[in-house]
Coordinates of C-alpha atoms and ligand atoms in Angstrom, one line a residue:
M1456 CA -0.1 0.2 -0.1
P1457 CA 2.0 2.9 -1.2
A1458 CA 1.7 5.9 1.5
H1459 CA 0.7 9.4 -0.1
T1460 CA 1.6 12.8 0.9
H1461 CA 0.1 16.3 -0.2
A1462 CA 1.9 19.4 0.6
K1463 CA -1.7 21.5 0.3
R1464 CA -4.4 19.1 1.2
D1465 CA -7.0 20.2 3.6
A1466 CA -7.1 18.0 7.1
F1467 CA -9.0 18.0 10.6
A1468 CA -6.8 20.3 13.0
S1469 CA -6.8 18.4 16.2
T1470 CA -7.6 14.8 17.2
L1471 CA -10.8 15.8 19.1
G1472 CA -11.6 17.8 16.0
A1473 CA -11.3 14.4 14.1
F1474 CA -13.4 12.8 16.3
A1475 CA -16.0 15.4 16.8
A1476 CA -16.4 15.3 13.1
T1477 CA -16.6 11.5 12.6
V1478 CA -19.2 11.5 15.1
G1479 CA -20.9 14.1 13.1
S1480 CA -20.9 12.4 10.0
A1481 CA -22.5 9.0 11.8
I1482 CA -25.2 10.7 14.1
G1483 CA -27.8 12.2 12.3
L1484 CA -31.4 10.8 11.0
G1485 CA -30.1 7.5 11.3
N1486 CA -30.4 7.9 15.2
I1487 CA -33.3 9.9 15.8
W1488 CA -35.7 9.1 12.7
K1489 CA -34.7 5.8 11.4
F1490 CA -33.5 3.7 14.2
P1491 CA -36.4 4.2 15.9
Y1492 CA -38.4 4.1 12.6
L1493 CA -37.0 0.6 11.5
T1494 CA -36.9 -0.8 15.4
G1495 CA -40.7 -0.3 15.5
S1496 CA -41.4 -2.1 11.9
N1497 CA -38.8 -5.1 12.9
G1498 CA -40.7 -5.8 15.8
G1499 CA -38.5 -4.1 18.7
A1500 CA -36.0 -5.7 20.6
A1501 CA -34.6 -8.8 18.5
F1502 CA -33.6 -6.5 15.6
V1503 CA -32.0 -4.0 18.1
L1504 CA -30.1 -7.1 19.4
T1505 CA -29.2 -7.7 16.1
Y1506 CA -28.3 -4.2 15.4
L1507 CA -25.8 -3.9 18.2
L1508 CA -24.1 -7.4 17.6
A1509 CA -23.7 -5.5 13.8
V1510 CA -22.4 -2.4 15.1
A1511 CA -20.0 -4.5 17.2
L1512 CA -18.5 -7.5 14.9
V1513 CA -19.1 -5.3 11.4
G1514 CA -19.1 -1.8 12.0
I1515 CA -16.0 -1.3 14.0
P1516 CA -13.9 -3.3 12.1
V1517 CA -14.8 -1.7 8.6
M1518 CA -14.8 1.5 9.8
V1519 CA -10.9 0.7 11.0
V1520 CA -10.0 -0.7 7.3
E1521 CA -11.7 2.7 6.4
H1522 CA -9.6 5.4 8.1
V1523 CA -6.5 3.1 7.6
I1524 CA -6.8 2.9 4.2
G1525 CA -8.2 6.9 3.9
R1526 CA -5.6 8.2 5.9
R1527 CA -2.4 5.9 4.2
M1528 CA -3.6 7.0 0.5
R1529 CA -4.6 10.3 1.4
L1530 CA -7.1 10.6 -1.3
N1531 CA -10.8 11.1 -2.4
A1532 CA -12.3 7.3 -2.2
V1533 CA -12.1 6.5 -5.9
H1534 CA -8.4 6.9 -6.2
A1535 CA -7.8 5.6 -2.6
Y1536 CA -9.5 1.9 -3.7
G1537 CA -8.3 2.7 -7.2
R1538 CA -4.5 2.6 -6.2
V1539 CA -4.3 1.3 -2.6
V1540 CA -3.6 -2.4 -4.2
P1541 CA -0.8 -2.3 -6.4
N1542 CA -1.7 -3.5 -10.2
Q1543 CA -5.2 -3.9 -8.8
P1544 CA -6.7 -0.7 -9.9
Y1545 CA -10.4 -1.9 -10.3
W1546 CA -11.1 -1.8 -6.5
S1547 CA -11.8 1.7 -7.5
V1548 CA -15.1 0.6 -8.1
I1549 CA -15.7 0.5 -4.4
G1550 CA -15.5 4.3 -4.8
W1551 CA -17.5 4.5 -7.8
A1552 CA -20.1 2.4 -5.9
G1553 CA -20.0 5.0 -2.9
L1554 CA -20.8 7.7 -5.0
V1555 CA -23.9 6.3 -6.0
S1556 CA -25.1 5.7 -3.2
A1557 CA -24.2 9.4 -1.7
V1558 CA -26.5 10.4 -4.3
L1559 CA -28.9 8.0 -3.6
I1560 CA -28.9 7.9 0.0
M1561 CA -29.1 12.3 -0.4
A1562 CA -32.1 12.0 -2.5
F1563 CA -34.5 10.4 0.4
Y1564 CA -32.6 11.9 3.2
T1565 CA -32.7 15.6 2.2
D1566 CA -37.1 14.9 2.0
V1567 CA -36.7 14.1 5.7
A1568 CA -34.2 16.4 6.6
G1569 CA -36.7 18.8 4.9
W1570 CA -39.7 17.7 7.7
V1571 CA -37.2 18.4 10.4
F1572 CA -36.3 21.8 9.0
A1573 CA -40.3 22.4 8.5
Y1574 CA -40.8 21.0 11.6
V1575 CA -38.5 23.8 13.5
F1576 CA -41.1 26.6 12.0
K1577 CA -44.1 24.2 12.7
S1578 CA -43.0 23.6 16.4
F1579 CA -42.2 27.6 17.0
G1580 CA -45.6 28.7 15.0
A1581 CA -47.6 25.8 17.5
M1582 CA -45.7 27.1 20.5
V1583 CA -46.6 30.7 19.8
S1584 CA -50.2 30.2 19.0
G1585 CA -50.8 27.7 21.4
R1586 CA -51.3 24.2 19.5
T1587 CA -50.0 21.1 19.7
L1588 CA -48.6 19.1 16.1
T1589 CA -50.4 16.4 15.5
A1590 CA -50.3 13.4 12.8
E1591 CA -52.4 15.6 10.6
T1592 CA -49.6 18.1 10.5
F1593 CA -46.9 15.0 9.5
G1594 CA -49.0 13.6 7.1
A1595 CA -50.0 17.0 5.3
L1596 CA -46.4 18.1 5.1
A1597 CA -45.0 14.7 3.8
S1598 CA -47.4 13.9 1.6
G1599 CA -47.4 17.6 -0.3
T1600 CA -45.9 18.8 -3.0
W1601 CA -44.2 22.2 -3.3
E1602 CA -43.9 22.5 0.6
P1603 CA -41.3 19.3 1.4
L1604 CA -39.9 20.1 -2.5
F1605 CA -39.2 24.0 -1.1
W1606 CA -37.7 22.5 2.3
Q1607 CA -35.3 19.9 0.3
V1608 CA -34.1 22.9 -1.8
V1609 CA -33.3 24.9 1.3
V1610 CA -31.0 22.0 3.1
L1611 CA -29.6 21.1 0.0
A1612 CA -28.6 25.2 -0.3
V1613 CA -27.0 25.4 3.3
T1614 CA -25.3 21.9 3.1
T1615 CA -23.7 22.9 -0.4
S1616 CA -22.8 26.1 1.1
I1617 CA -21.4 24.6 4.1
I1618 CA -19.0 22.3 1.4
A1619 CA -18.1 25.0 -0.6
A1620 CA -16.3 26.5 2.5
G1621 CA -13.8 24.1 3.0
V1622 CA -13.2 20.8 5.3
S1623 CA -11.7 22.0 8.8
K1624 CA -13.7 25.0 9.0
G1625 CA -17.1 24.2 7.7
I1626 CA -17.3 20.9 9.5
E1627 CA -15.7 21.0 12.4
K1628 CA -16.9 24.2 13.9
V1629 CA -20.4 23.4 13.7
T1630 CA -20.4 19.7 14.9
K1631 CA -17.9 20.2 18.2
T1632 CA -20.4 22.9 19.9
L1633 CA -23.7 21.5 19.0
M1634 CA -23.7 17.9 19.3
P1635 CA -23.2 17.8 23.0
L1636 CA -26.6 19.9 23.4
L1637 CA -28.4 17.6 21.2
F1638 CA -27.6 14.9 23.4
V1639 CA -28.6 16.6 26.7
L1640 CA -32.2 17.3 25.2
L1641 CA -32.3 13.9 24.3
V1642 CA -31.9 12.9 27.9
V1643 CA -34.5 15.3 29.2
C1644 CA -37.0 13.7 26.3
D1645 CA -36.2 10.2 28.1
V1646 CA -36.5 11.1 31.8
R1647 CA -40.0 12.9 30.3
A1648 CA -41.2 9.6 28.1
L1649 CA -40.2 7.4 31.2
T1650 CA -42.1 8.6 33.6
L1651 CA -45.2 8.3 31.7
P1652 CA -47.6 6.4 32.7
G1653 CA -47.2 2.5 30.6
A1654 CA -43.4 3.6 30.1
S1655 CA -42.5 0.3 30.9
E1656 CA -44.1 -1.5 28.0
G1657 CA -41.8 0.9 25.6
V1658 CA -39.0 -0.1 27.5
A1659 CA -39.5 -3.7 26.9
Y1660 CA -40.0 -3.5 23.5
L1661 CA -37.0 -2.0 23.2
F1662 CA -35.0 -4.6 25.1
K1663 CA -36.6 -7.4 25.7
P1664 CA -35.8 -9.6 22.8
D1665 CA -38.3 -12.2 21.2
L1666 CA -36.2 -14.3 19.0
S1667 CA -39.1 -15.7 16.5
K1668 CA -39.0 -11.9 15.3
L1669 CA -36.1 -12.6 13.3
T1670 CA -36.1 -13.4 10.0
G1671 CA -33.7 -12.8 6.7
A1672 CA -35.3 -9.4 6.2
V1673 CA -34.5 -8.5 9.9
L1674 CA -31.3 -9.4 9.7
L1675 CA -30.3 -7.4 6.7
S1676 CA -31.9 -4.7 7.7
A1677 CA -30.3 -4.5 11.0
L1678 CA -27.0 -5.0 9.2
G1679 CA -27.7 -2.3 6.8
L1680 CA -28.6 0.1 9.8
A1681 CA -25.3 -0.4 10.7
F1682 CA -23.8 0.6 8.1
F1683 CA -25.9 3.3 7.3
K1684 CA -25.4 4.9 11.0
L1685 CA -21.4 4.4 10.9
S1686 CA -21.7 6.1 7.3
L1687 CA -19.7 3.1 6.7
G1688 CA -19.3 1.3 3.1
M1689 CA -19.3 3.8 0.7
G1690 CA -16.2 6.3 0.9
T1691 CA -17.6 8.6 3.5
M1692 CA -15.0 7.5 6.4
T1693 CA -12.5 6.8 3.9
T1694 CA -12.7 10.0 2.7
Y1695 CA -12.6 11.5 6.5
G1696 CA -10.0 8.8 7.2
S1697 CA -7.9 10.6 4.3
Y1698 CA -8.1 14.2 6.9
L1699 CA -7.6 12.2 10.0
P1700 CA -4.0 13.7 11.4
D1701 CA -1.3 10.8 11.7
Q1702 CA -1.5 11.3 16.0
V1703 CA -5.3 10.2 15.7
R1704 CA -4.8 6.1 17.1
I1705 CA -7.7 4.7 14.5
V1706 CA -9.1 2.1 16.6
P1707 CA -10.3 3.7 20.2
N1708 CA -11.0 6.7 17.8
A1709 CA -13.7 4.0 15.8
T1710 CA -14.3 2.7 18.8
R1711 CA -15.6 5.9 20.6
V1712 CA -17.5 6.6 17.6
A1713 CA -19.6 3.7 17.4
L1714 CA -20.1 3.8 21.3
A1715 CA -21.4 7.2 21.0
D1716 CA -23.2 6.8 18.2
T1717 CA -25.4 3.6 19.2
L1718 CA -25.8 5.3 22.8
V1719 CA -27.6 8.3 20.7
S1720 CA -29.9 5.8 19.2
L1721 CA -30.8 4.1 22.5
L1722 CA -31.6 7.4 23.9
A1723 CA -33.7 8.1 20.6
G1724 CA -35.5 5.0 21.1
L1725 CA -36.2 5.4 24.6
A1726 CA -38.0 9.0 23.9
V1727 CA -39.8 7.4 21.1
F1728 CA -41.4 4.0 22.2
P1729 CA -42.5 4.7 26.0
T1730 CA -44.2 7.8 24.4
V1731 CA -45.6 5.4 21.6
F1732 CA -47.2 2.7 24.2
A1733 CA -48.0 5.5 26.6
F1734 CA -50.1 7.2 24.2
G1735 CA -51.8 4.0 22.9
G1736 CA -50.0 4.2 19.1
T1737 CA -48.5 1.7 17.3
P1738 CA -44.5 1.2 17.1
A1739 CA -44.7 0.0 13.3
G1740 CA -46.2 4.1 12.5
G1741 CA -43.4 4.0 9.8
P1742 CA -41.3 7.2 9.0
G1743 CA -43.5 9.6 10.4
L1744 CA -43.2 7.8 13.7
L1745 CA -40.6 10.7 15.3
F1746 CA -42.5 13.7 13.9
N1747 CA -45.7 12.5 15.7
T1748 CA -44.1 11.2 19.1
I1749 CA -41.9 14.1 20.2
P1750 CA -44.8 16.9 20.0
L1751 CA -46.4 14.3 21.9
V1752 CA -44.1 13.5 24.6
F1753 CA -43.2 17.2 25.7
S1754 CA -47.1 18.2 25.3
Q1755 CA -47.8 17.6 28.8
M1756 CA -44.6 19.0 30.2
P1757 CA -44.6 22.4 31.7
G1758 CA -42.8 24.5 28.9
G1759 CA -42.7 21.6 26.6
A1760 CA -43.7 23.7 23.2
L1761 CA -40.2 25.5 24.0
F1762 CA -38.7 21.8 24.1
T1763 CA -40.2 20.7 21.0
V1764 CA -38.7 23.5 18.6
L1765 CA -35.3 23.1 20.7
F1766 CA -35.6 19.7 19.5
F1767 CA -35.9 19.9 16.0
V1768 CA -33.4 22.5 16.1
L1769 CA -30.8 20.3 17.4
S1770 CA -31.8 17.8 15.2
A1771 CA -31.8 19.6 12.1
I1772 CA -28.4 20.7 13.3
A1773 CA -27.4 16.9 13.6
T1774 CA -28.3 16.3 10.0
I1775 CA -26.1 19.0 9.0
G1776 CA -23.1 17.3 10.2
A1777 CA -24.1 13.7 8.2
M1778 CA -25.1 15.6 4.9
V1779 CA -21.7 17.3 4.3
S1780 CA -20.0 13.8 4.7
L1781 CA -22.4 12.5 2.4
M1782 CA -21.7 15.1 -0.2
E1783 CA -18.1 15.3 0.8
V1784 CA -17.6 12.0 -1.1
P1785 CA -18.3 13.2 -5.0
V1786 CA -16.9 16.7 -3.8
A1787 CA -13.7 15.2 -3.1
W1788 CA -13.6 13.2 -6.2
I1789 CA -14.7 15.9 -8.4
V1790 CA -12.1 18.2 -7.1
E1791 CA -9.2 15.8 -7.1
R1792 CA -9.8 14.6 -10.7
G1793 CA -8.8 18.3 -11.0
H1794 CA -11.7 19.3 -13.0
A1795 CA -13.4 22.0 -11.1
R1796 CA -13.3 24.1 -7.7
R1797 CA -14.6 23.2 -4.9
T1798 CA -17.4 25.6 -5.3
V1799 CA -18.2 24.7 -8.7
A1800 CA -18.0 21.0 -7.7
A1801 CA -20.2 21.3 -4.6
V1802 CA -23.1 22.6 -6.9
I1803 CA -23.0 20.4 -9.6
T1804 CA -23.1 17.6 -6.3
G1805 CA -26.3 19.1 -4.9
G1806 CA -27.7 19.3 -8.0
T1807 CA -27.6 15.7 -8.7
M1808 CA -28.8 15.1 -5.4
F1809 CA -31.8 17.3 -6.1
A1810 CA -33.0 16.1 -9.6
L1811 CA -33.3 12.2 -7.6
G1812 CA -34.6 13.9 -4.4
I1813 CA -37.1 15.4 -6.8
L1814 CA -38.4 11.5 -7.0
A1815 CA -37.9 10.3 -3.5
T1816 CA -40.0 13.3 -2.0
L1817 CA -43.1 13.4 -4.3
S1818 CA -43.1 9.2 -3.9
Q1819 CA -44.5 10.3 -0.5
G1820 CA -47.5 11.8 -2.0
P1821 CA -50.6 11.3 -4.5
A1822 CA -47.8 12.8 -7.4
L1823 CA -45.7 9.3 -7.6
R1824 CA -47.1 7.4 -4.7
D1825 CA -48.1 4.4 -7.2
V1826 CA -45.1 4.6 -9.2
K1827 CA -43.2 1.5 -7.9
P1828 CA -40.3 0.0 -9.7
F1829 CA -39.5 -3.5 -7.8
G1830 CA -42.5 -2.7 -5.8
L1831 CA -40.9 -0.1 -3.9
T1832 CA -41.5 3.8 -3.9
F1833 CA -38.9 5.5 -5.1
F1834 CA -38.0 6.9 -1.5
D1835 CA -38.1 3.3 -0.4
L1836 CA -36.0 2.0 -3.2
F1837 CA -33.2 4.3 -2.9
D1838 CA -32.9 3.6 0.6
F1839 CA -33.1 -0.4 0.3
L1840 CA -30.6 0.0 -2.3
S1841 CA -28.1 1.9 -0.4
S1842 CA -28.6 0.6 3.3
N1843 CA -29.4 -3.3 2.2
V1844 CA -27.2 -3.6 -1.1
L1845 CA -24.5 -1.3 -1.5
L1846 CA -23.1 0.1 1.7
P1847 CA -23.0 -4.1 3.0
A1848 CA -21.5 -5.0 -0.6
G1849 CA -19.1 -1.7 -0.1
G1850 CA -17.9 -3.3 2.9
L1851 CA -17.5 -6.5 2.2
A1852 CA -14.9 -5.5 -0.6
I1853 CA -13.4 -2.9 2.2
A1854 CA -12.9 -5.7 4.4
I1855 CA -11.4 -8.0 1.8
V1856 CA -9.2 -5.3 0.4
G1857 CA -8.0 -4.0 4.0
G1858 CA -7.3 -7.6 5.2
W1859 CA -6.5 -10.0 2.5
L1860 CA -4.9 -8.1 -0.3
V1861 CA -2.9 -4.6 1.3
S1862 CA 0.4 -6.2 3.1
R1863 CA -0.1 -6.9 6.7
E1864 CA 2.7 -4.6 7.6
A1865 CA 1.8 -1.5 6.2
F1866 CA -1.8 -2.1 7.5
T1867 CA -0.7 -2.4 11.0
D1868 CA 1.5 0.0 10.7
E1869 CA -1.0 2.7 9.5
M1870 CA -3.4 1.4 12.3
N1871 CA -1.4 1.8 15.2
K1872 CA 0.5 5.2 13.9
G1873 CA 0.3 7.5 17.7
H1874 CA 1.0 4.2 19.7
A1875 CA 4.7 3.5 20.9
E1876 CA 4.4 -0.5 20.2
P1877 CA 1.7 -2.2 18.7
P1878 CA -1.4 -2.3 21.3
W1879 CA -2.5 -5.2 22.7
Y1880 CA -5.8 -5.2 20.7
D1881 CA -3.8 -5.7 17.2
R1882 CA -4.3 -9.2 16.2
V1883 CA -8.1 -9.3 17.8
V1884 CA -8.7 -6.3 15.2
Y1885 CA -6.8 -7.6 12.2
G1886 CA -8.9 -10.7 12.8
F1887 CA -12.1 -9.2 12.8
I1888 CA -11.4 -7.4 9.8
R1889 CA -10.3 -11.1 7.6
F1890 CA -12.9 -13.0 9.2
V1891 CA -15.4 -12.0 11.4
A1892 CA -17.0 -9.0 9.0
P1893 CA -16.6 -10.4 5.8
V1894 CA -18.4 -13.7 6.8
L1895 CA -21.1 -12.3 8.8
I1896 CA -22.1 -9.9 5.8
L1897 CA -21.7 -12.9 3.5
L1898 CA -23.4 -15.2 5.5
I1899 CA -26.6 -12.5 5.9
F1900 CA -26.2 -11.7 2.4
L1901 CA -26.8 -15.5 1.5
N1902 CA -29.2 -15.9 3.9
S1903 CA -31.9 -13.0 2.4
L1904 CA -31.3 -14.7 -0.9
G1905 CA -32.5 -17.6 0.3
V1906 CA -29.3 -19.6 -0.8
I1907 CA -29.0 -20.7 3.2
T1908 CA -30.9 -20.1 6.5
L1909 CA -30.2 -18.6 9.7
A1910 CA -33.3 -17.2 10.4
Ligands
LIG504 N1 -24.4 8.1 9.2 C1 -25.7 9.1 8.9 C2 -26.7 9.0 10.2 O1 -27.0 8.2 11.0 C3 -25.8 8.8 7.6 C4 -25.1 8.8 6.3 C5 -24.8 7.5 5.7 C6 -23.7 9.7 6.8 C7 -23.6 7.0 5.0 C8 -23.0 9.4 5.5 C9 -22.5 8.1 5.0 O2 -27.8 10.1 9.5

């Protein structure tokens, strides 16, 4: 694995900055929107358990490989994978698939982020006029035409401008200051939710697994969510790895990121499910689950309306860190191909994402609701293709490249930078990368294709 050095390349300024930016990519709608929504539609605790195992056994090892290859190559994902194994340029396919995933994910992600932005204003309006937001509020927004499209444009414009401003300046500052606040607010939410009458049913739903609920589809969604959550399998973490300073210890950093991210997901689940049960709702509430639950949990609390506004403001900020990291994958590639300045690259990327985004957004309403290629709406199709197909497949290829094709010496040398001598876990992590992660991904794929039967 040839090491590259670039004199002028941008980078995160410090170890804390690198951690904050990586967490900023990981934490987003995946925690507060997708985790509760998928847990609810996949039967609860059995899904949560599978998800936690997927993060530990597959997610952390793949993140380590991405950071190692990214930092070693100091290149965008397409070029990093194209050059990391001598004489095997075709691995750049990982980076290409990553570009496709970034666009597919952003197409539906910006729709949901648009709902969050809209809810900042709606919850503020509700507070001022003393109303409560209801399921109808959400339904009207999501299935509308111009309103969700308008918010999608706002979201894309914000992200594009941050990207155009540059890596360290743009991303680090926002995330470092505001993520801790989101965390505190989630804890407030949890305390309120857990003290509602009937809350224990929600807790049991989240933590008492009924293993008969496990099916091939559930396993695949849990694996897909682990990739989506940790921004893996598509070059985001490779690109961020390329901005990691040398003193960052890759394995502890990746472990901390995964822990922080998982904690935030569980906190979101603990706010949502007790509330759902306390108010007699259904956990399988679909994509609107978060939007319908949060106003409810705060509705019976003094000053609750203000907390609802705050919740959506902080969530909006959390989505930005994730969207910036998604957009960074194509932008870094366009810029390093040498054909465009950052600003131009950001605008081209944002435009492409919007083009597909229109399809995803309109598929939530009457305009395109009934158009179902492969039996799925555009929104669900983009989600399924990226989370459940491209990201795990990318992760499999990444684990194979890192564990089998790159020389062990070069790999562990990069992984252990920042340590005086190889740490105790060196062999364990390498073993996970070579065997555990790729085998598990493969088994879950084969299982969901019906070739073997695990669940
Ligand atoms: N991890 C982000 C979230 O949970 C989404 C994401 C996926 C970001 C893939 C980058 C790459 O919201």
